[in-house]
CSV table of C-alpha atoms and ligand atoms in Angstrom, one decimal:
chain,number,residue,atom,x,y,z
A,18,MET,CA,19.0,-7.3,-1.6
A,19,ILE,CA,17.2,-6.0,-4.6
A,20,THR,CA,18.5,-6.7,-8.1
A,21,LYS,CA,19.9,-3.8,-10.0
A,22,ILE,CA,17.5,-3.5,-12.9
A,23,ILE,CA,18.0,0.1,-14.1
A,24,SER,CA,21.5,0.6,-15.7
A,25,GLU,CA,24.1,2.3,-13.5
A,26,GLU,CA,24.8,4.9,-16.2
A,27,LYS,CA,21.2,6.0,-16.3
A,28,ILE,CA,21.0,6.2,-12.6
A,29,GLN,CA,24.2,8.3,-12.3
A,30,LYS,CA,23.1,10.7,-15.1
A,31,ALA,CA,19.7,11.3,-13.5
A,32,LYS,CA,21.3,11.6,-10.1
A,33,LYS,CA,23.4,14.5,-11.4
A,34,TYR,CA,20.2,16.2,-12.6
A,35,VAL,CA,18.6,15.7,-9.2
A,36,GLU,CA,21.7,17.1,-7.4
A,37,LYS,CA,22.1,20.1,-9.6
A,38,GLY,CA,18.5,21.0,-10.6
A,39,ASP,CA,16.5,23.8,-9.1
A,40,ASN,CA,13.2,23.8,-10.9
A,41,PHE,CA,11.6,20.3,-11.1
A,42,VAL,CA,8.5,19.4,-13.0
A,43,ILE,CA,7.0,15.9,-13.0
A,44,VAL,CA,4.5,15.1,-15.7
A,45,THR,CA,2.3,12.1,-16.0
A,46,HIS,CA,-0.3,10.7,-18.4
A,47,VAL,CA,-3.8,11.8,-19.3
A,48,THR,CA,-6.6,10.5,-17.0
A,49,PRO,CA,-4.0,9.7,-14.3
A,50,ASP,CA,-4.4,6.4,-12.5
A,51,GLY,CA,-3.0,5.2,-9.2
A,52,ASP,CA,0.4,4.4,-10.7
A,53,ALA,CA,0.6,7.7,-12.6
A,54,LEU,CA,-0.2,9.7,-9.4
A,55,GLY,CA,1.6,7.4,-7.0
A,56,SER,CA,4.9,7.4,-8.9
A,57,SER,CA,4.7,11.2,-9.5
A,58,LEU,CA,3.9,12.0,-5.9
A,59,GLY,CA,6.4,9.5,-4.6
A,60,LEU,CA,9.1,11.2,-6.5
A,61,TYR,CA,7.7,14.6,-5.5
A,62,HIS,CA,7.9,13.8,-1.8
A,63,PHE,CA,11.4,12.5,-2.2
A,64,LEU,CA,12.6,15.7,-4.0
A,65,VAL,CA,11.0,17.9,-1.4
A,66,GLU,CA,12.6,15.8,1.4
A,67,TYR,CA,15.9,16.2,-0.4
A,68,GLY,CA,15.6,19.9,0.0
A,69,LYS,CA,14.3,21.0,-3.4
A,70,GLU,CA,12.0,24.0,-3.1
A,71,ASN,CA,10.5,24.1,-6.6
A,72,VAL,CA,8.9,20.8,-7.4
A,73,THR,CA,5.6,20.6,-9.2
A,74,VAL,CA,3.5,17.7,-10.5
A,75,ILE,CA,1.5,18.5,-13.6
A,76,VAL,CA,-1.2,16.3,-15.0
A,77,PRO,CA,-3.2,16.8,-18.2
A,78,ASN,CA,-6.6,16.5,-16.6
A,79,ASP,CA,-8.4,15.7,-13.4
A,80,PHE,CA,-8.3,12.4,-11.5
A,81,PRO,CA,-10.7,10.4,-9.4
A,82,GLN,CA,-11.7,11.5,-5.9
A,83,PHE,CA,-10.5,8.2,-4.3
A,84,TYR,CA,-6.9,9.3,-5.0
A,85,LYS,CA,-7.2,12.7,-3.4
A,86,TRP,CA,-6.3,11.5,0.1
A,87,MET,CA,-2.7,11.1,-1.1
A,88,ARG,CA,-0.4,13.8,0.4
A,89,GLY,CA,0.5,16.3,-2.3
A,90,THR,CA,-2.5,15.9,-4.5
A,91,LYS,CA,-3.8,19.4,-3.5
A,92,ASP,CA,-0.6,20.9,-5.0
A,93,ILE,CA,-0.9,19.1,-8.4
A,94,ILE,CA,-1.4,21.5,-11.3
A,95,ILE,CA,-4.1,20.3,-13.7
A,96,HIS,CA,-3.2,21.6,-17.2
A,97,GLU,CA,-6.8,21.6,-18.4
A,98,LYS,CA,-7.6,24.1,-15.6
A,99,TYR,CA,-4.4,26.2,-15.6
A,100,PRO,CA,-2.9,25.8,-19.0
A,101,ASP,CA,-0.8,29.0,-19.0
A,102,TYR,CA,0.7,28.4,-15.6
A,103,ALA,CA,1.4,24.7,-16.3
A,104,GLU,CA,3.1,25.6,-19.6
A,105,GLU,CA,5.2,28.3,-17.9
A,106,LEU,CA,6.4,25.9,-15.3
A,107,ILE,CA,7.4,23.4,-18.0
A,108,GLN,CA,9.2,26.0,-20.0
A,109,ASN,CA,11.2,27.2,-16.9
A,110,ALA,CA,12.0,23.7,-15.6
A,111,ASP,CA,15.6,22.6,-15.6
A,112,VAL,CA,14.7,19.0,-14.9
A,113,LEU,CA,11.5,17.4,-16.2
A,114,PHE,CA,10.5,13.8,-15.2
A,115,CYS,CA,8.1,12.0,-17.4
A,116,LEU,CA,6.5,9.2,-15.4
A,117,ASP,CA,4.3,6.3,-16.4
A,118,PHE,CA,4.1,7.2,-20.1
A,119,ASN,CA,6.6,6.9,-22.9
A,120,ASP,CA,5.2,8.9,-25.8
A,121,PRO,CA,4.2,12.6,-25.9
A,122,LYS,CA,0.9,11.5,-27.3
A,123,ARG,CA,-0.1,10.1,-23.9
A,124,ILE,CA,0.0,13.6,-22.3
A,125,GLU,CA,-2.2,15.1,-25.1
A,126,LYS,CA,-2.0,18.9,-25.0
A,127,LEU,CA,1.0,18.8,-22.7
A,128,GLY,CA,3.0,17.0,-25.4
A,129,GLY,CA,3.9,20.1,-27.4
A,130,PRO,CA,5.2,22.1,-24.3
A,131,VAL,CA,7.1,19.1,-22.9
A,132,VAL,CA,8.8,18.3,-26.2
A,133,ALA,CA,9.7,22.0,-26.7
A,134,SER,CA,11.1,22.5,-23.2
A,135,GLU,CA,14.8,22.7,-22.9
A,136,ALA,CA,14.8,21.0,-19.5
A,137,ARG,CA,16.8,17.8,-18.9
A,138,LYS,CA,14.2,15.1,-19.4
A,139,VAL,CA,14.1,11.8,-17.6
A,140,MET,CA,11.6,9.1,-18.5
A,141,ILE,CA,10.7,6.5,-15.9
A,142,ASP,CA,8.2,4.1,-17.3
A,143,HIS,CA,7.2,0.5,-17.9
A,144,HIS,CA,5.3,0.5,-21.2
A,145,LEU,CA,6.6,-1.1,-24.4
A,146,ASN,CA,8.4,0.8,-27.2
A,147,PRO,CA,9.4,4.2,-25.7
A,148,ALA,CA,9.6,7.2,-28.0
A,149,ASP,CA,12.9,9.0,-28.1
A,150,PHE,CA,12.3,12.4,-26.4
A,151,CYS,CA,14.2,12.2,-23.1
A,152,ARG,CA,17.9,12.5,-22.3
A,153,VAL,CA,17.6,9.6,-19.9
A,154,THR,CA,15.1,6.8,-20.8
A,155,MET,CA,14.5,4.4,-18.0
A,156,SER,CA,12.1,2.0,-19.7
A,157,TYR,CA,11.6,-1.4,-18.2
A,158,PRO,CA,8.4,-3.1,-19.3
A,159,GLU,CA,9.0,-6.1,-17.1
A,160,MET,CA,8.4,-3.9,-14.0
A,161,SER,CA,4.9,-4.1,-12.7
A,162,SER,CA,4.6,-0.4,-12.1
A,163,THR,CA,6.3,2.9,-12.5
A,164,SER,CA,6.0,3.4,-8.8
A,165,GLU,CA,8.2,0.4,-8.2
A,166,MET,CA,10.7,1.9,-10.6
A,167,VAL,CA,10.6,5.2,-8.6
A,168,PHE,CA,11.4,3.2,-5.5
A,169,ARG,CA,14.3,1.5,-7.2
A,170,PHE,CA,15.6,4.8,-8.7
A,171,ILE,CA,15.6,6.5,-5.3
A,172,CYS,CA,17.4,3.6,-3.6
A,173,ARG,CA,19.9,3.2,-6.4
A,174,MET,CA,20.9,6.9,-6.0
A,175,GLY,CA,21.7,6.0,-2.4
A,176,PHE,CA,18.8,8.1,-1.0
A,177,PHE,CA,16.6,5.4,0.7
A,178,ASP,CA,16.8,7.4,3.9
A,179,LEU,CA,15.1,10.4,2.2
A,180,LEU,CA,12.2,8.3,1.2
A,181,ASN,CA,9.7,9.4,3.8
A,182,LYS,CA,6.3,8.0,4.8
A,183,ASP,CA,4.4,10.2,2.4
A,184,ALA,CA,6.5,9.0,-0.5
A,185,ALA,CA,6.1,5.4,0.7
A,186,GLU,CA,2.3,5.7,0.8
A,187,CYS,CA,2.2,7.0,-2.8
A,188,ILE,CA,4.6,4.4,-4.1
A,189,TYR,CA,2.7,1.6,-2.5
A,190,THR,CA,-0.6,3.0,-3.9
A,191,GLY,CA,0.9,2.8,-7.5
A,192,MET,CA,2.2,-0.7,-7.0
A,193,MET,CA,-1.1,-1.8,-5.6
A,194,THR,CA,-3.3,-0.3,-8.3
A,195,ASP,CA,-1.2,-1.3,-11.3
A,196,THR,CA,-1.4,-5.0,-10.1
A,197,GLY,CA,-5.1,-5.0,-9.2
A,198,SER,CA,-4.1,-5.2,-5.5
A,199,PHE,CA,-1.4,-7.8,-6.4
A,200,THR,CA,-3.7,-10.1,-8.3
A,201,TYR,CA,-2.0,-9.8,-11.7
A,202,ASN,CA,1.5,-8.9,-12.9
A,203,SER,CA,2.6,-9.5,-9.4
A,204,ASN,CA,4.6,-12.7,-9.2
A,205,GLN,CA,8.0,-11.1,-9.1
A,206,PRO,CA,9.3,-11.8,-5.6
A,207,GLU,CA,11.1,-8.5,-5.2
A,208,ILE,CA,7.8,-6.7,-5.3
A,209,TYR,CA,7.3,-8.0,-1.8
A,210,VAL,CA,10.8,-7.1,-0.6
A,211,ILE,CA,10.0,-3.6,-1.7
A,212,ILE,CA,6.6,-3.7,0.1
A,213,SER,CA,8.4,-4.8,3.2
A,214,GLU,CA,10.7,-1.8,3.0
A,215,LEU,CA,7.6,0.5,2.5
A,216,LEU,CA,5.9,-1.0,5.6
A,217,LYS,CA,9.0,-0.2,7.6
A,218,LYS,CA,8.5,3.5,6.6
A,219,GLY,CA,5.2,3.3,8.6
A,220,ILE,CA,2.6,2.9,5.9
A,221,ASP,CA,-0.8,1.3,6.6
A,222,LYS,CA,-1.4,-0.9,3.6
A,223,ASP,CA,-4.8,-2.1,4.7
A,224,LEU,CA,-5.9,1.5,5.1
A,225,ILE,CA,-4.6,2.4,1.6
A,226,TYR,CA,-6.6,-0.5,0.1
A,227,ARG,CA,-9.8,0.8,1.8
A,228,ARG,CA,-9.2,4.4,0.7
A,229,VAL,CA,-8.8,3.4,-2.9
A,230,ASN,CA,-11.3,0.5,-3.2
A,231,GLN,CA,-14.0,1.0,-0.6
A,232,VAL,CA,-15.1,4.6,-0.9
A,233,TYR,CA,-17.6,4.6,-3.6
A,234,SER,CA,-21.1,6.2,-3.8
A,235,GLU,CA,-24.3,4.3,-3.8
A,236,SER,CA,-24.9,5.3,-7.4
A,237,ARG,CA,-21.6,3.7,-8.5
A,238,LEU,CA,-22.8,0.4,-7.1
A,239,ARG,CA,-26.2,0.7,-8.8
A,240,LEU,CA,-24.4,1.6,-12.0
A,241,MET,CA,-22.3,-1.6,-11.6
A,242,GLY,CA,-25.5,-3.6,-11.1
A,243,TYR,CA,-27.0,-2.1,-14.2
A,244,VAL,CA,-23.9,-2.8,-16.2
A,245,LEU,CA,-23.8,-6.5,-15.2
A,246,TYR,CA,-27.5,-7.1,-15.6
A,247,GLU,CA,-28.2,-5.1,-18.8
A,248,LYS,CA,-25.1,-4.1,-20.5
A,249,MET,CA,-22.6,-7.0,-20.5
A,250,LYS,CA,-22.5,-8.9,-23.7
A,251,VAL,CA,-20.7,-12.2,-23.7
A,252,TYR,CA,-19.2,-13.8,-26.8
A,253,PRO,CA,-18.6,-17.4,-25.6
A,254,GLU,CA,-17.1,-18.6,-28.9
A,255,SER,CA,-14.4,-15.9,-28.6
A,256,LYS,CA,-14.1,-16.1,-24.8
A,257,ALA,CA,-14.7,-12.4,-24.7
A,258,ALA,CA,-17.1,-9.9,-23.3
A,259,LEU,CA,-18.1,-6.3,-24.0
A,260,ILE,CA,-19.6,-3.5,-21.8
A,261,THR,CA,-20.8,-0.2,-23.3
A,262,LEU,CA,-22.1,2.9,-21.5
A,263,THR,CA,-23.5,6.0,-23.1
A,264,GLN,CA,-23.3,9.5,-21.6
A,265,LYS,CA,-27.1,9.4,-21.1
A,266,GLU,CA,-26.8,6.2,-19.0
A,267,LEU,CA,-23.9,7.7,-17.0
A,268,ASN,CA,-25.9,10.8,-16.3
A,269,GLN,CA,-28.8,8.6,-15.1
A,270,PHE,CA,-26.5,7.3,-12.4
A,271,ASN,CA,-25.0,10.6,-11.5
A,272,TYR,CA,-21.6,9.5,-12.9
A,273,VAL,CA,-18.5,11.2,-11.6
A,274,THR,CA,-14.9,10.6,-12.7
A,275,GLY,CA,-13.8,7.2,-11.5
A,276,ASP,CA,-17.3,5.7,-11.0
A,277,ALA,CA,-16.7,3.2,-13.8
A,278,GLU,CA,-13.2,2.2,-12.5
A,279,GLY,CA,-12.7,-1.5,-12.6
A,280,PHE,CA,-15.9,-2.3,-14.6
A,281,VAL,CA,-13.8,-3.7,-17.4
A,282,ASN,CA,-12.4,-6.4,-15.1
A,283,LEU,CA,-15.9,-7.7,-14.0
A,284,PRO,CA,-16.5,-10.0,-17.0
A,285,LEU,CA,-13.1,-11.7,-16.4
A,286,SER,CA,-14.5,-13.3,-13.3
A,287,ILE,CA,-16.6,-15.5,-15.7
A,288,GLU,CA,-14.8,-18.8,-15.9
A,289,ASP,CA,-14.4,-18.8,-19.7
A,290,VAL,CA,-14.0,-15.1,-20.4
A,291,GLU,CA,-10.4,-14.2,-21.1
A,292,PHE,CA,-10.8,-10.9,-22.9
A,293,SER,CA,-12.9,-8.0,-21.8
A,294,VAL,CA,-13.6,-4.6,-23.4
A,295,PHE,CA,-15.4,-1.6,-22.0
A,296,ILE,CA,-16.5,1.3,-24.2
A,297,ARG,CA,-17.6,4.5,-22.5
A,298,GLU,CA,-18.8,7.7,-24.1
A,299,ASP,CA,-16.7,10.6,-23.1
A,300,LYS,CA,-17.1,14.3,-24.0
A,301,ASP,CA,-15.9,14.1,-27.6
A,302,TYR,CA,-14.7,10.6,-28.1
A,303,LEU,CA,-15.2,7.0,-26.9
A,304,LYS,CA,-12.8,5.8,-24.2
A,305,ILE,CA,-11.9,2.1,-24.6
A,306,SER,CA,-10.5,-0.1,-21.8
A,307,LEU,CA,-9.2,-3.6,-22.6
A,308,ARG,CA,-8.2,-6.3,-20.2
A,309,SER,CA,-7.2,-9.9,-20.6
A,310,VAL,CA,-6.1,-12.9,-18.5
A,311,GLY,CA,-3.4,-15.2,-19.8
A,312,ASN,CA,-1.8,-14.7,-23.2
A,313,PHE,CA,-4.2,-12.6,-25.1
A,314,PRO,CA,-2.3,-9.4,-26.0
A,315,CYS,CA,-4.9,-6.7,-25.6
A,316,ASN,CA,-2.3,-4.0,-26.3
A,317,LEU,CA,-2.0,-5.3,-29.9
A,318,PHE,CA,-5.8,-5.3,-30.2
A,319,ALA,CA,-5.9,-1.7,-28.8
A,320,GLU,CA,-3.2,-0.6,-31.2
A,321,LYS,CA,-4.8,-2.1,-34.2
A,322,TYR,CA,-8.4,-1.1,-33.6
A,323,PHE,CA,-8.5,1.7,-31.1
A,324,ASN,CA,-5.5,3.9,-31.7
A,325,GLY,CA,-4.1,2.9,-28.3
A,326,GLY,CA,-1.8,0.5,-26.6
A,327,GLY,CA,-0.6,-0.4,-23.1
A,328,HIS,CA,0.3,-3.7,-21.5
A,329,LYS,CA,-0.4,-7.2,-22.6
A,330,ASN,CA,-3.2,-7.7,-20.0
A,331,ALA,CA,-4.3,-4.0,-19.5
A,332,SER,CA,-4.6,-1.6,-22.3
A,333,GLY,CA,-6.6,1.4,-23.5
A,334,GLY,CA,-7.4,3.4,-26.5
A,335,GLU,CA,-9.8,6.0,-28.1
A,336,PHE,CA,-12.3,5.9,-30.8
A,337,TYR,CA,-13.7,8.8,-32.7
A,338,GLY,CA,-17.1,7.8,-34.1
A,339,SER,CA,-20.4,6.5,-32.9
A,340,LEU,CA,-20.8,3.8,-30.3
A,341,GLU,CA,-22.4,1.5,-32.9
A,342,GLN,CA,-19.3,1.9,-35.1
A,343,ALA,CA,-17.0,1.1,-32.2
A,344,VAL,CA,-18.9,-2.0,-31.4
A,345,ALA,CA,-18.7,-3.1,-35.0
A,346,VAL,CA,-15.0,-2.6,-35.0
A,347,PHE,CA,-14.7,-4.6,-31.8
A,348,GLU,CA,-16.8,-7.4,-33.2
A,349,GLU,CA,-14.8,-7.5,-36.4
A,350,GLY,CA,-11.6,-7.6,-34.4
A,351,LEU,CA,-13.0,-10.5,-32.4
A,352,SER,CA,-13.8,-12.5,-35.6
A,353,LEU,CA,-10.3,-11.9,-37.0
A,354,PHE,CA,-8.4,-12.4,-33.8
A,355,ASN,CA,-9.3,-15.5,-31.9
A,356,PRO,CA,-8.2,-14.9,-28.3
A,357,ASN,CA,-7.6,-18.6,-28.0
A,358,LYS,CA,-5.0,-18.5,-30.7
A,359,SER,CA,-3.2,-15.3,-29.7
A,360,GLU,CA,0.1,-16.6,-31.0
A,361,GLU,CA,-1.4,-15.9,-34.4
A,362,ILE,CA,-1.3,-12.2,-33.7
A,363,LYS,CA,2.0,-10.9,-34.8
A,364,PRO,CA,3.5,-7.9,-33.1
A,365,ASN,CA,3.5,-4.8,-35.3
A,366,GLU,CA,1.1,-6.5,-37.7
B,169,5GP,P1,-7.3,2.2,-18.5
B,169,5GP,O1,-8.1,1.2,-19.2
B,169,5GP,O2,-7.2,1.9,-17.1
B,169,5GP,O3,-7.5,3.6,-18.9
B,169,5GP,O4,-5.8,1.9,-19.1
B,169,5GP,C1,-5.1,0.7,-18.9
B,169,5GP,C2,-3.7,0.9,-19.4
B,169,5GP,O5,-3.7,1.0,-20.8
B,169,5GP,C3,-3.0,2.1,-18.9
B,169,5GP,O6,-2.2,1.9,-17.8
B,169,5GP,C4,-2.1,2.5,-20.1
B,169,5GP,O7,-0.9,1.7,-20.0
B,169,5GP,C5,-2.9,2.0,-21.3
B,169,5GP,N1,-3.6,3.0,-22.0
B,169,5GP,C6,-4.9,3.5,-21.7
B,169,5GP,N2,-5.3,4.3,-22.6
B,169,5GP,C7,-4.4,4.3,-23.6
B,169,5GP,C8,-4.3,5.0,-24.8
B,169,5GP,O8,-5.1,5.8,-25.3
B,169,5GP,N3,-3.1,4.8,-25.5
B,169,5GP,C9,-2.1,4.0,-25.1
B,169,5GP,N4,-1.0,3.8,-25.9
B,169,5GP,N5,-2.2,3.3,-24.0
B,169,5GP,C10,-3.3,3.5,-23.2
B,170,MN,MN1,1.7,2.2,-14.8
């Protein structure tokens, strides 16, 4: 038996939208990760199995190759490539699901069209402090992934039987990736009850692990070696580490989207490093990834210094300026916020 986390009122309201809706759009956050894609496609497969004929997943921009084995990825509309079509679908939707984000800012250029759409909007998400732009807001930060919430949502509507193997694979992928293959945020026993149900749907969890984690190019591994040898700076007094990569360095290693995935976690395997930041030059800004182990709230650090946010142990942000400036901001943050005394960091400071 799985605890009823999502309120009954929200489930019933969203269930009505599911039953009555004809044109469904599912939107997820920029630079979609495994949970963004897994939750969106999990819900997509369910709605198709239910009998809905017009269901589309729309993402702001492209996503890594190692997620493209998931059933349904070929039908995802990438807004950056087909803005007019994507916006027309959003405008004509009668039900719009917002998955794995809780603020229109997180979908960048899709934010305007989503907010303007008259569709009934349902948010399913697990980040802190949801913005108020949906009719139904299912926001449960204690959940380890949005994919787990999608599983709970489908079951609570009474439609477990309509959760097919394709949906189960996608949901499992999101649960796996948002917990670092069940190595953090993953002590909640019910996670494993849900996995057990997904296994009964016929998924091969070992194969999913391999497809996501063991499909990289030689150049990615060499880039990783370069990062560890040349580019990782450790700040022992702060129990922190920093990795930076410029566009030039990325080009040198034939970088493709996803090649730097997980690099931010590498320094955390050093015994005394509890906070790790990775700054990567993107087209017109710097992408910041932050991770921590234990109590250091990298979401507060991300909010304060990098215009971002996220979870306590996994956050992100952006920086508009030079790499040198971003490093200076990081180092200033380190000197002000001692990760060993994270209780000194007050929320909303
Ligand atoms: P990643 O480092 O993998 O891009 O992001 C880790 C987590 O941080 C994401 O799951 C998301 O919750 C959050 N995140 C990443 N980038 C941003 C950002 O720019 N703004 C906010 N608010 N959260 C972010
Ligand atoms: Mn997530």
